[in-house]
Coordinates of C-alpha atoms and ligand atoms in Angstrom, one line a residue:
M1 CA 169.9 150.2 -39.4
E2 CA 172.6 149.3 -36.9
S3 CA 176.1 150.5 -37.6
I4 CA 178.8 148.0 -38.2
L5 CA 180.5 149.1 -35.0
T6 CA 177.3 148.3 -33.0
I7 CA 177.1 144.8 -34.5
L8 CA 180.8 144.1 -34.0
S9 CA 180.7 145.5 -30.4
R10 CA 177.8 143.2 -29.6
E11 CA 179.6 140.2 -30.9
A12 CA 182.8 141.1 -29.0
G13 CA 180.7 141.9 -25.9
R14 CA 179.2 138.4 -25.9
A15 CA 182.7 137.0 -26.0
F16 CA 183.8 139.1 -23.0
E17 CA 180.7 138.0 -21.1
K18 CA 181.4 134.3 -21.8
A19 CA 184.9 134.9 -20.4
G20 CA 183.3 136.2 -17.2
L21 CA 183.9 139.9 -18.0
D22 CA 181.5 142.8 -18.4
A23 CA 180.1 142.9 -21.9
A24 CA 180.6 146.6 -22.1
F25 CA 184.4 146.1 -22.4
G26 CA 183.7 144.5 -25.8
K27 CA 183.4 147.9 -27.5
V28 CA 184.9 147.8 -31.0
T29 CA 186.3 150.9 -32.7
L30 CA 187.9 151.7 -36.0
S31 CA 191.5 150.6 -36.2
N32 CA 194.4 152.9 -35.4
R33 CA 196.7 150.6 -37.3
P34 CA 195.0 149.8 -40.6
D35 CA 198.2 147.9 -41.6
L36 CA 197.5 145.4 -38.8
C37 CA 193.7 145.2 -38.6
E38 CA 190.4 146.6 -39.7
Y39 CA 188.9 147.2 -36.3
Q40 CA 190.1 146.9 -32.8
C41 CA 188.9 146.4 -29.3
N42 CA 190.7 148.0 -26.4
G43 CA 188.3 146.7 -23.7
A44 CA 190.8 144.4 -22.0
M45 CA 193.0 147.4 -21.3
A46 CA 190.2 149.2 -19.6
A47 CA 189.1 146.1 -17.8
A48 CA 192.5 145.8 -16.1
K49 CA 191.6 148.6 -13.7
T50 CA 188.3 146.9 -12.8
Y51 CA 189.5 143.3 -12.4
H52 CA 193.1 144.0 -11.4
R53 CA 194.3 141.5 -13.9
A54 CA 196.8 141.5 -16.8
P55 CA 195.0 142.9 -19.9
L56 CA 196.6 140.4 -22.3
A57 CA 195.3 137.4 -20.4
M58 CA 191.8 138.8 -20.4
A59 CA 192.1 139.6 -24.1
E60 CA 193.2 136.1 -24.8
E61 CA 190.3 134.6 -22.8
A62 CA 187.8 136.8 -24.7
V63 CA 189.3 135.7 -28.0
A64 CA 189.1 132.0 -27.0
A65 CA 185.5 132.5 -25.8
L66 CA 184.5 134.1 -29.2
G67 CA 185.3 130.9 -31.1
E68 CA 183.9 130.8 -34.6
S69 CA 182.0 134.0 -35.4
P70 CA 179.9 134.9 -38.4
V71 CA 181.1 138.5 -38.4
F72 CA 184.8 138.1 -37.7
A73 CA 187.4 136.5 -40.0
D74 CA 190.4 137.0 -37.9
V75 CA 190.7 137.8 -34.2
Q76 CA 194.0 138.2 -32.4
A77 CA 195.0 139.2 -28.9
V78 CA 198.2 141.2 -29.0
R79 CA 200.5 142.8 -26.5
P80 CA 199.8 144.6 -24.2
G81 CA 196.1 143.6 -24.4
F82 CA 194.5 144.9 -27.6
I83 CA 192.4 142.7 -29.8
N84 CA 192.9 143.2 -33.5
L85 CA 190.0 142.3 -35.7
K86 CA 189.2 141.6 -39.3
V87 CA 185.7 141.2 -40.5
N88 CA 184.2 138.4 -42.5
G89 CA 183.8 139.3 -46.2
E90 CA 180.4 137.7 -46.5
F91 CA 179.1 139.6 -43.5
L92 CA 180.5 142.8 -45.0
A93 CA 178.9 142.2 -48.4
D94 CA 175.6 141.4 -46.7
Y95 CA 175.8 144.5 -44.7
L96 CA 176.4 146.7 -47.8
N97 CA 173.5 145.1 -49.6
R98 CA 171.2 145.9 -46.8
M99 CA 172.7 149.4 -46.6
Q100 CA 171.9 150.0 -50.3
A101 CA 168.3 149.0 -49.7
D102 CA 168.0 151.3 -46.7
E103 CA 166.4 154.6 -47.4
K104 CA 169.1 156.5 -45.4
L105 CA 172.0 154.3 -46.4
S106 CA 172.2 152.8 -42.9
V107 CA 172.1 156.1 -40.9
E108 CA 169.7 155.6 -38.1
T109 CA 167.1 158.1 -37.1
V110 CA 167.6 159.2 -33.5
E111 CA 165.3 157.6 -30.9
K112 CA 164.3 160.8 -29.3
P113 CA 164.3 163.6 -32.0
K114 CA 164.9 167.0 -30.6
T115 CA 163.9 170.5 -31.7
I116 CA 167.1 172.3 -32.3
M117 CA 167.3 175.9 -33.4
I118 CA 170.4 177.0 -35.2
D119 CA 171.4 180.6 -35.3
Y120 CA 173.7 181.2 -38.3
G121 CA 174.4 183.5 -41.1
G122 CA 173.9 186.6 -38.9
P123 CA 174.5 189.2 -41.6
N124 CA 174.0 192.8 -40.8
V125 CA 171.4 194.5 -43.0
A126 CA 172.7 197.2 -45.4
K127 CA 176.2 196.0 -45.3
P128 CA 177.3 193.9 -48.2
L129 CA 177.7 190.2 -47.5
H130 CA 181.4 189.7 -47.4
V131 CA 183.8 186.8 -46.8
G132 CA 183.5 187.3 -43.1
H133 CA 180.0 185.9 -43.4
L134 CA 181.0 182.8 -45.3
R135 CA 182.0 180.5 -42.4
S136 CA 178.9 181.0 -40.3
A137 CA 176.6 180.3 -43.4
V138 CA 178.6 177.3 -44.6
I139 CA 179.2 175.6 -41.2
G140 CA 175.6 176.3 -40.0
E141 CA 174.1 174.9 -43.1
S142 CA 176.0 171.7 -42.9
I143 CA 175.1 171.2 -39.2
K144 CA 171.5 171.9 -40.0
R145 CA 171.5 169.3 -42.8
L146 CA 173.3 166.7 -40.6
G147 CA 170.8 167.1 -37.8
R148 CA 167.9 166.9 -40.1
F149 CA 169.3 163.7 -41.6
M150 CA 169.6 162.2 -38.2
G151 CA 165.9 162.9 -37.6
H152 CA 166.0 166.0 -35.5
T153 CA 163.7 169.0 -36.1
M154 CA 166.2 171.6 -37.1
I155 CA 165.1 175.3 -37.4
G156 CA 167.6 177.5 -39.0
D157 CA 167.3 181.2 -38.3
V158 CA 169.4 183.9 -40.1
H159 CA 169.0 186.4 -37.2
L160 CA 169.6 189.5 -39.2
G161 CA 171.4 192.4 -37.5
D162 CA 168.9 195.2 -38.3
W163 CA 168.7 197.2 -35.1
G164 CA 172.0 198.7 -34.4
L165 CA 173.9 201.9 -35.1
Q166 CA 174.3 201.0 -38.8
M167 CA 170.7 202.0 -39.3
G168 CA 171.2 205.3 -37.6
L169 CA 174.3 205.9 -39.7
I170 CA 172.5 205.2 -43.0
I171 CA 169.6 207.5 -42.0
T172 CA 172.0 210.3 -41.0
E173 CA 174.0 210.0 -44.2
L174 CA 170.8 210.0 -46.3
K175 CA 169.7 213.1 -44.5
A176 CA 173.0 214.8 -45.2
R177 CA 172.7 214.0 -48.9
Q178 CA 169.0 214.4 -49.5
P179 CA 167.5 216.6 -46.8
E180 CA 164.5 217.3 -49.0
L181 CA 163.3 213.7 -48.7
V182 CA 159.8 213.5 -47.1
Y183 CA 161.1 211.1 -44.5
F184 CA 162.9 214.0 -42.8
K185 CA 159.9 216.4 -42.9
E186 CA 158.9 217.4 -39.4
G187 CA 155.3 216.8 -38.6
Y188 CA 154.6 215.0 -41.9
E189 CA 151.5 212.8 -41.5
G190 CA 150.8 211.5 -45.0
D191 CA 151.9 208.2 -46.6
Y192 CA 155.5 207.6 -47.5
P193 CA 156.5 206.4 -51.0
A194 CA 156.3 202.7 -51.8
E195 CA 159.7 202.8 -53.7
A196 CA 162.9 203.0 -51.8
P197 CA 164.9 206.2 -52.4
F198 CA 168.1 204.1 -53.1
T199 CA 169.2 200.9 -54.9
I200 CA 171.2 198.1 -53.3
G201 CA 174.3 199.5 -55.0
E202 CA 173.7 202.9 -53.5
L203 CA 172.9 201.5 -50.1
E204 CA 176.2 199.6 -50.0
E205 CA 178.1 202.7 -50.8
I206 CA 176.2 204.8 -48.2
Y207 CA 177.0 202.6 -45.3
P208 CA 180.8 202.5 -45.5
A209 CA 180.8 206.2 -46.3
A210 CA 178.7 207.0 -43.2
S211 CA 180.7 204.6 -41.0
A212 CA 184.0 206.3 -42.1
R213 CA 182.7 209.7 -41.5
S214 CA 181.4 208.9 -38.0
K215 CA 184.9 207.8 -37.0
E216 CA 186.3 211.3 -37.8
D217 CA 183.3 213.5 -36.9
P218 CA 182.0 213.2 -33.4
A219 CA 179.1 215.4 -34.0
Y220 CA 178.1 213.2 -37.0
K221 CA 178.3 210.1 -34.8
E222 CA 176.2 211.8 -32.2
Q223 CA 173.6 212.5 -34.8
A224 CA 173.7 208.8 -35.9
M225 CA 173.2 207.6 -32.4
E226 CA 170.3 210.0 -32.0
A227 CA 168.8 208.7 -35.2
T228 CA 169.1 205.1 -34.0
H229 CA 167.4 206.1 -30.8
L230 CA 164.6 207.8 -32.6
L231 CA 164.2 204.8 -34.9
Q232 CA 163.9 202.6 -31.9
Q233 CA 161.4 204.9 -30.3
G234 CA 159.2 204.6 -33.4
H235 CA 159.9 207.8 -35.4
R236 CA 157.5 207.5 -38.4
G237 CA 159.8 208.7 -41.1
Y238 CA 162.8 206.7 -39.9
N239 CA 160.7 203.6 -39.6
A240 CA 159.6 204.0 -43.2
L241 CA 163.2 204.3 -44.2
W242 CA 164.1 201.3 -42.1
N243 CA 161.5 199.4 -44.0
H244 CA 163.0 200.4 -47.4
I245 CA 166.5 199.4 -46.2
M246 CA 165.1 196.1 -45.1
T247 CA 163.3 195.3 -48.3
V248 CA 166.2 196.3 -50.6
S249 CA 168.9 194.6 -48.4
V250 CA 167.0 191.4 -47.6
N251 CA 166.2 190.8 -51.2
D252 CA 169.9 191.0 -52.0
L253 CA 170.9 188.8 -49.1
K254 CA 168.4 186.2 -50.2
K255 CA 169.9 186.1 -53.7
N256 CA 173.4 185.8 -52.2
Y257 CA 172.6 183.0 -49.9
E258 CA 170.8 181.2 -52.7
K259 CA 173.9 181.2 -54.7
L260 CA 175.7 179.6 -51.8
E261 CA 172.9 177.0 -51.5
V262 CA 172.2 178.1 -48.0
T263 CA 168.6 178.4 -46.9
F264 CA 167.0 179.5 -43.7
D265 CA 163.7 178.4 -42.2
L266 CA 163.3 181.7 -40.5
W267 CA 164.3 185.2 -41.6
K268 CA 164.0 186.7 -38.2
K269 CA 165.8 189.8 -37.1
E270 CA 167.1 191.5 -34.0
S271 CA 164.1 194.0 -34.1
D272 CA 161.7 191.1 -33.8
A273 CA 162.8 190.6 -30.2
Q274 CA 162.2 194.3 -29.2
P275 CA 158.7 193.8 -28.0
Y276 CA 160.0 191.4 -25.3
I277 CA 162.4 193.8 -23.8
P278 CA 160.1 195.8 -21.5
E279 CA 158.7 192.7 -19.9
M280 CA 162.1 191.1 -19.7
V281 CA 163.6 194.1 -17.9
E282 CA 160.6 194.2 -15.6
Y283 CA 161.0 190.5 -14.8
L284 CA 164.7 190.7 -14.1
K285 CA 164.2 193.6 -11.7
R286 CA 161.2 192.1 -10.0
E287 CA 162.9 188.7 -9.4
G288 CA 166.0 190.5 -8.1
Y289 CA 168.3 189.1 -10.8
A290 CA 169.4 192.5 -12.1
R291 CA 171.1 195.3 -10.2
L292 CA 172.1 198.9 -11.0
D293 CA 175.8 199.5 -11.6
Q294 CA 176.6 203.2 -12.3
G295 CA 173.2 203.7 -13.7
A296 CA 173.3 200.6 -16.0
L297 CA 171.2 197.5 -15.4
V298 CA 173.4 194.4 -15.1
V299 CA 173.1 190.7 -14.2
D300 CA 176.1 189.2 -12.4
V301 CA 177.2 186.0 -14.1
R302 CA 180.4 185.2 -12.2
E303 CA 180.8 181.6 -11.0
E304 CA 182.9 180.2 -8.1
S305 CA 185.0 178.1 -10.4
D306 CA 185.9 180.8 -12.8
T307 CA 189.6 181.2 -13.4
K308 CA 189.2 184.3 -15.4
E309 CA 187.1 187.4 -14.9
I310 CA 183.6 187.1 -16.5
P311 CA 182.1 190.6 -16.4
P312 CA 178.4 191.1 -15.6
C313 CA 175.9 190.9 -18.5
M314 CA 174.7 194.4 -19.3
I315 CA 171.0 194.6 -19.9
L316 CA 170.4 198.3 -20.3
K317 CA 172.8 201.2 -20.6
S318 CA 172.6 204.1 -18.2
D319 CA 170.6 206.1 -20.8
G320 CA 168.1 203.2 -21.0
A321 CA 169.3 202.1 -24.4
S322 CA 169.3 198.4 -25.2
L323 CA 172.4 196.5 -26.4
Y324 CA 173.4 193.4 -28.4
N325 CA 173.0 191.4 -25.1
T326 CA 169.5 192.7 -24.6
T327 CA 168.5 191.7 -28.0
D328 CA 170.0 188.2 -27.7
L329 CA 168.3 187.6 -24.4
A330 CA 165.0 188.8 -25.7
T331 CA 165.5 186.6 -28.8
I332 CA 165.9 183.6 -26.5
M333 CA 162.5 184.5 -24.9
D334 CA 161.0 184.7 -28.4
R335 CA 162.4 181.3 -29.3
M336 CA 161.3 179.7 -26.1
K337 CA 157.8 181.0 -26.5
L338 CA 157.3 180.1 -30.2
Y339 CA 159.4 176.9 -30.6
H340 CA 160.5 175.7 -27.2
P341 CA 163.7 174.2 -28.5
D342 CA 165.7 171.6 -26.7
E343 CA 168.9 173.3 -27.9
I344 CA 170.0 176.5 -29.5
I345 CA 173.2 176.4 -31.4
Y346 CA 175.0 179.7 -32.3
V347 CA 177.4 179.5 -35.2
V348 CA 179.4 182.7 -34.6
D349 CA 182.9 184.0 -34.8
K350 CA 184.9 182.6 -31.9
R351 CA 185.9 186.2 -30.9
Q352 CA 182.3 186.4 -29.5
S353 CA 182.9 183.5 -27.1
L354 CA 183.1 185.5 -23.9
Y355 CA 180.0 187.4 -24.9
F356 CA 178.1 184.2 -25.4
T357 CA 179.3 182.8 -22.1
Q358 CA 177.7 185.9 -20.5
V359 CA 174.5 185.6 -22.4
F360 CA 174.1 181.9 -21.8
R361 CA 174.8 182.2 -18.1
C362 CA 172.4 185.0 -17.8
A363 CA 169.7 183.1 -19.6
K364 CA 170.2 180.0 -17.4
K365 CA 170.5 181.9 -14.1
T366 CA 167.4 184.0 -14.7
H367 CA 165.4 181.0 -16.0
L368 CA 164.7 182.5 -19.4
V369 CA 165.4 179.0 -20.6
D370 CA 164.6 175.6 -18.9
E371 CA 167.0 173.8 -16.7
D372 CA 167.8 171.4 -19.5
T373 CA 167.7 173.7 -22.5
K374 CA 171.1 173.4 -24.1
L375 CA 172.8 176.5 -25.3
T376 CA 175.7 175.8 -27.5
F377 CA 178.3 178.2 -28.9
L378 CA 180.0 176.9 -32.0
G379 CA 182.8 179.5 -32.5
F380 CA 184.7 179.5 -35.7
G381 CA 188.1 180.9 -36.6
T382 CA 189.1 183.4 -39.2
M383 CA 189.4 182.8 -42.9
N384 CA 192.8 184.2 -43.8
G385 CA 194.6 185.0 -47.0
K386 CA 198.0 183.4 -47.9
D387 CA 199.7 186.2 -45.9
G388 CA 198.1 184.9 -42.7
K389 CA 195.9 188.0 -42.3
P390 CA 192.1 188.1 -42.8
F391 CA 191.2 187.4 -46.4
K392 CA 191.1 190.6 -48.5
T393 CA 190.8 191.7 -52.1
R394 CA 194.0 192.3 -54.0
E395 CA 193.6 196.0 -53.3
G396 CA 193.3 195.2 -49.6
G397 CA 189.6 195.9 -49.3
V398 CA 186.8 193.8 -47.9
M399 CA 186.1 190.9 -50.4
R400 CA 182.4 190.6 -51.2
L401 CA 181.1 187.1 -51.1
E402 CA 179.6 187.5 -54.5
V403 CA 183.0 188.4 -55.9
L404 CA 184.7 185.5 -54.3
L405 CA 182.1 183.1 -55.8
N406 CA 182.5 184.6 -59.2
D407 CA 186.3 184.5 -59.1
I408 CA 186.4 180.9 -58.1
A409 CA 183.8 180.0 -60.7
E410 CA 185.9 181.8 -63.3
E411 CA 189.0 179.7 -62.2
M412 CA 187.0 176.5 -62.4
Y413 CA 185.6 177.4 -65.8
K414 CA 189.1 177.8 -67.2
K415 CA 190.1 174.4 -65.9
I416 CA 187.0 172.7 -67.2
V417 CA 187.2 174.2 -70.6
D418 CA 191.0 173.5 -70.9
N419 CA 190.4 169.9 -70.0
R420 CA 187.7 168.8 -72.4
S421 CA 185.1 169.7 -74.9
I422 CA 182.0 170.6 -73.1
R423 CA 179.1 172.8 -74.2
E424 CA 179.6 176.4 -73.3
E425 CA 176.4 176.6 -71.3
D426 CA 177.1 173.4 -69.4
A427 CA 180.6 174.5 -68.7
H428 CA 179.4 177.6 -66.9
K429 CA 176.8 175.7 -64.8
T430 CA 179.3 173.0 -64.0
A431 CA 182.0 175.6 -63.1
R432 CA 179.6 177.1 -60.5
M433 CA 178.9 173.7 -58.9
V434 CA 182.6 172.9 -58.7
A435 CA 183.4 176.4 -57.4
L436 CA 180.9 175.9 -54.6
S437 CA 182.4 172.5 -53.7
A438 CA 185.9 174.2 -53.7
I439 CA 184.8 177.0 -51.3
K440 CA 182.6 174.9 -49.0
Y441 CA 184.8 171.9 -48.8
G442 CA 187.9 174.1 -48.3
D443 CA 186.2 175.6 -45.3
L444 CA 184.5 172.6 -43.8
S445 CA 187.5 170.3 -44.1
N446 CA 189.1 172.4 -41.4
Q447 CA 188.2 172.1 -37.8
A448 CA 185.7 175.0 -37.3
A449 CA 187.4 176.6 -34.3
K450 CA 190.7 177.0 -36.1
D451 CA 191.8 179.8 -38.4
Y452 CA 192.5 178.6 -41.9
V453 CA 194.1 179.9 -45.1
F454 CA 191.9 180.3 -48.1
D455 CA 194.3 179.0 -50.7
T456 CA 192.6 179.4 -54.1
E457 CA 195.1 177.3 -55.9
R458 CA 194.9 174.4 -53.5
F459 CA 191.1 174.6 -53.1
T460 CA 190.4 174.5 -56.8
S461 CA 192.7 171.7 -57.5
F462 CA 191.3 168.4 -58.8
E463 CA 193.9 166.5 -56.8
G464 CA 194.3 166.2 -53.0
D465 CA 191.9 166.8 -50.2
T466 CA 189.6 169.2 -52.1
G467 CA 185.9 169.6 -53.1
P468 CA 186.8 169.3 -56.9
Y469 CA 188.6 166.0 -56.2
I470 CA 185.5 164.6 -54.5
L471 CA 183.3 165.8 -57.4
Y472 CA 185.7 164.4 -59.9
T473 CA 185.5 161.0 -58.2
I474 CA 181.7 161.0 -58.2
V475 CA 181.7 162.0 -61.9
R476 CA 184.1 159.2 -62.7
I477 CA 181.7 156.7 -61.0
K478 CA 178.7 158.1 -62.8
S479 CA 180.4 157.9 -66.2
I480 CA 181.4 154.2 -65.7
L481 CA 177.8 153.5 -64.7
S482 CA 176.4 155.3 -67.7
R483 CA 178.8 153.5 -70.1
F484 CA 177.6 150.2 -68.6
K485 CA 174.0 151.2 -69.1
E486 CA 174.7 152.3 -72.7
N487 CA 176.0 148.8 -73.4
G488 CA 172.7 147.3 -72.1
G489 CA 173.7 146.6 -68.5
S490 CA 171.4 147.1 -65.5
T491 CA 172.7 149.0 -62.5
E492 CA 169.8 147.7 -60.4
A493 CA 170.4 144.0 -60.8
G494 CA 172.6 141.7 -58.8
Q495 CA 174.3 141.9 -55.4
I496 CA 177.5 142.9 -53.8
L497 CA 179.6 139.8 -53.3
E498 CA 182.2 139.0 -50.8
P499 CA 185.4 140.9 -51.7
L500 CA 188.3 139.1 -53.3
K501 CA 190.9 141.8 -53.4
D502 CA 192.3 144.1 -50.7
S503 CA 191.4 147.3 -52.5
E504 CA 187.9 146.0 -52.9
K505 CA 187.6 145.1 -49.2
A506 CA 189.1 148.4 -48.2
L507 CA 186.4 150.2 -50.3
M508 CA 183.7 148.1 -48.7
L509 CA 184.9 148.7 -45.2
D510 CA 184.9 152.5 -45.8
L511 CA 181.4 152.3 -47.3
G512 CA 180.3 150.5 -44.2
G513 CA 181.5 153.3 -42.0
F514 CA 179.0 155.9 -43.3
N515 CA 176.6 155.5 -40.4
A516 CA 179.3 156.2 -37.8
A517 CA 180.8 159.0 -39.8
V518 CA 177.5 160.9 -40.0
Q519 CA 176.7 160.3 -36.4
T520 CA 180.1 161.5 -35.1
A521 CA 180.0 164.6 -37.3
F522 CA 176.7 165.6 -35.9
E523 CA 177.4 164.7 -32.3
E524 CA 180.6 166.6 -32.3
K525 CA 179.1 169.4 -34.5
A526 CA 182.2 168.7 -36.7
P527 CA 181.6 168.7 -40.4
H528 CA 185.4 168.2 -40.8
R529 CA 184.9 164.7 -39.6
L530 CA 182.5 164.0 -42.4
C531 CA 184.9 165.6 -44.9
A532 CA 187.7 163.3 -43.7
Y533 CA 185.4 160.3 -44.1
I534 CA 184.4 161.3 -47.6
Y535 CA 188.0 162.0 -48.6
E536 CA 189.1 158.6 -47.4
L537 CA 186.2 156.9 -49.2
A538 CA 187.1 158.8 -52.5
N539 CA 190.7 157.6 -52.1
A540 CA 189.6 154.0 -51.5
F541 CA 187.4 154.1 -54.5
N542 CA 190.1 155.5 -56.8
H543 CA 192.6 152.9 -55.5
F544 CA 190.1 150.2 -56.3
Y545 CA 189.3 151.7 -59.7
H546 CA 193.0 151.7 -60.7
E547 CA 193.4 148.1 -59.7
T548 CA 190.3 146.7 -61.2
K549 CA 188.9 146.2 -64.7
I550 CA 185.3 146.9 -63.9
L551 CA 183.4 146.8 -67.2
G552 CA 186.0 144.4 -68.6
E553 CA 185.5 141.8 -65.9
V554 CA 184.6 138.5 -67.5
D555 CA 182.7 136.9 -64.6
A556 CA 179.2 138.3 -65.0
G557 CA 178.3 137.9 -61.3
R558 CA 181.5 139.6 -60.2
R559 CA 181.0 142.4 -62.8
Q560 CA 177.5 143.0 -61.5
S561 CA 178.9 143.0 -57.9
Y562 CA 181.3 145.8 -59.0
I563 CA 178.5 147.7 -60.5
R564 CA 176.5 147.5 -57.3
L565 CA 179.5 148.6 -55.3
L566 CA 179.8 151.6 -57.6
V567 CA 176.2 152.5 -57.2
L568 CA 176.6 152.4 -53.4
A569 CA 179.8 154.4 -53.5
R570 CA 178.1 157.0 -55.7
D571 CA 175.1 157.2 -53.4
V572 CA 177.2 157.5 -50.2
L573 CA 179.4 160.1 -51.7
E574 CA 176.5 162.2 -53.0
T575 CA 174.6 161.9 -49.8
G576 CA 177.7 162.9 -47.9
I577 CA 178.4 166.0 -49.9
G578 CA 174.7 166.9 -49.7
L579 CA 175.1 166.9 -46.0
L580 CA 178.1 169.3 -46.4
G581 CA 175.9 171.5 -48.6
F582 CA 176.9 171.0 -52.2
S583 CA 176.3 168.6 -55.1
A584 CA 177.9 167.0 -58.0
P585 CA 177.3 167.4 -61.8
E586 CA 176.7 164.5 -64.2
K587 CA 179.8 165.4 -66.2
M588 CA 182.7 167.6 -66.0
Ligands
LIG1 N1 175.2 190.1 -36.6 C1 176.2 189.6 -35.7 C2 177.6 190.0 -36.1 O1 177.8 190.4 -37.2 C3 176.2 188.1 -35.6 C4 174.9 187.5 -35.0 C5 175.2 186.2 -34.3 N2 174.0 185.7 -33.7 C6 173.5 186.2 -32.5 N3 172.4 185.7 -32.0 N4 174.1 187.1 -31.8 O2 178.5 189.9 -35.3

């Protein structure tokens, strides 16, 4: 269904055309001055350059040419050449009624759906999922859902880090602790045990221990590098261990992501790209893209217009070992071969920005991707604690994601139980839902590229720009609707009527903006834009609610109109938070 802005722009464009101006100047946007108007058109300002005429005169001519309009209620040309617009209440009501009947609440499916791969999550196997992994998962999940809602084919890939030094470190530490394990027996040719020789808890203790030791003990580090190399060369025992590490760790990761309501279509990993590396290296050499630099194989990615130094992309180290770059380029080959995406979006810490510039340039230059394949880096900032430093536990350690989720759920549980009488079991379930909204909304409402402070107190508050406030608003609407139904009312009957009050019209205008909000959030890959929309809508609803007796309205038609408005508000809010990646309970 067309957005309100599209309809209004067409109407204004017609007026511009009648006045002898290009219709494109009739573009209507949301108002910057809600105190003066609901929408505005700045076209006459832009037209001044084309026609070399005073903008105000052109704005006035367009307004005169518009005449009576079925969509506008009030149209005014103002200095220095803006057109302030208010829409007709009947038109607005009609739009909302059609919106309610529309399967996607007015959001249009894109004309040319694309295949878009989204690389997010990116945890490293055997390391516990900690708060540093939160942002990629939360932002990526929302963008995937937005794209899907717009009609694109979105393929989410977790891209596990499973091939680096951490594997060699774990193997080395295991060998030091349990040298008798069969995986370390030279020349062993039999089968290896089906059970892993460690639990997830042990594994998560082993890795940090090994990592710490490697920093102090060069010989130990050497050993870990050797083990990594042997693993990559196909050492039987090490590969059997790698398999155990994968099984134990991936099961745990899946459980954690499930709690976050983050799901991936693909659970691919760095090692899946390894088979592509020999042919890729061969190709880069053959086509003359790569050159040797002190024994290492590199591809130059400098460009004329660079203002800062962009170092070459390293493909192989001088000892022939592959690197993070190598894996990412080979992964691109894998993706092109299997899915041929129009775009690949990487949701990764912004500190990897230069790295991705190198990888993208290399992939383009060497034609690993097509001319028009879009490679997008969506870099996010750091989640800090109140002290402005990366978020830590009270003891200063790395905060596990699971612990954060539990802590916030605990916080929400206390608030919920304090407030009202609710069944114990329901309270726990509800607390988890509200906690997820606090964490996800707290993150997504910030512009992704910026660092932000994870402020538990603020994020868990039922007031202000928070997830719990949005859920609270939805639950409020639901409870009015269920009271209405308990008294024999039907929430399906009737129509939204033209608004009589300002707060009613304001709510209706916000509802009508859903299409544009979703579209903008996806196009700009900016979930914070959707958050801002949802927050404004929740405020508009609460304002309307405080000024209006809904169930007590005596005029039956008007009461039914309010009910229909509530139904639409509930649906838009619930669909909106669904796109952000969380949901609302029935009660709280
Ligand atoms: N595992 C990586 C890290 O922890 C993130 C992976 C991002 N995706 C990618 N294709 N490189 O930094």
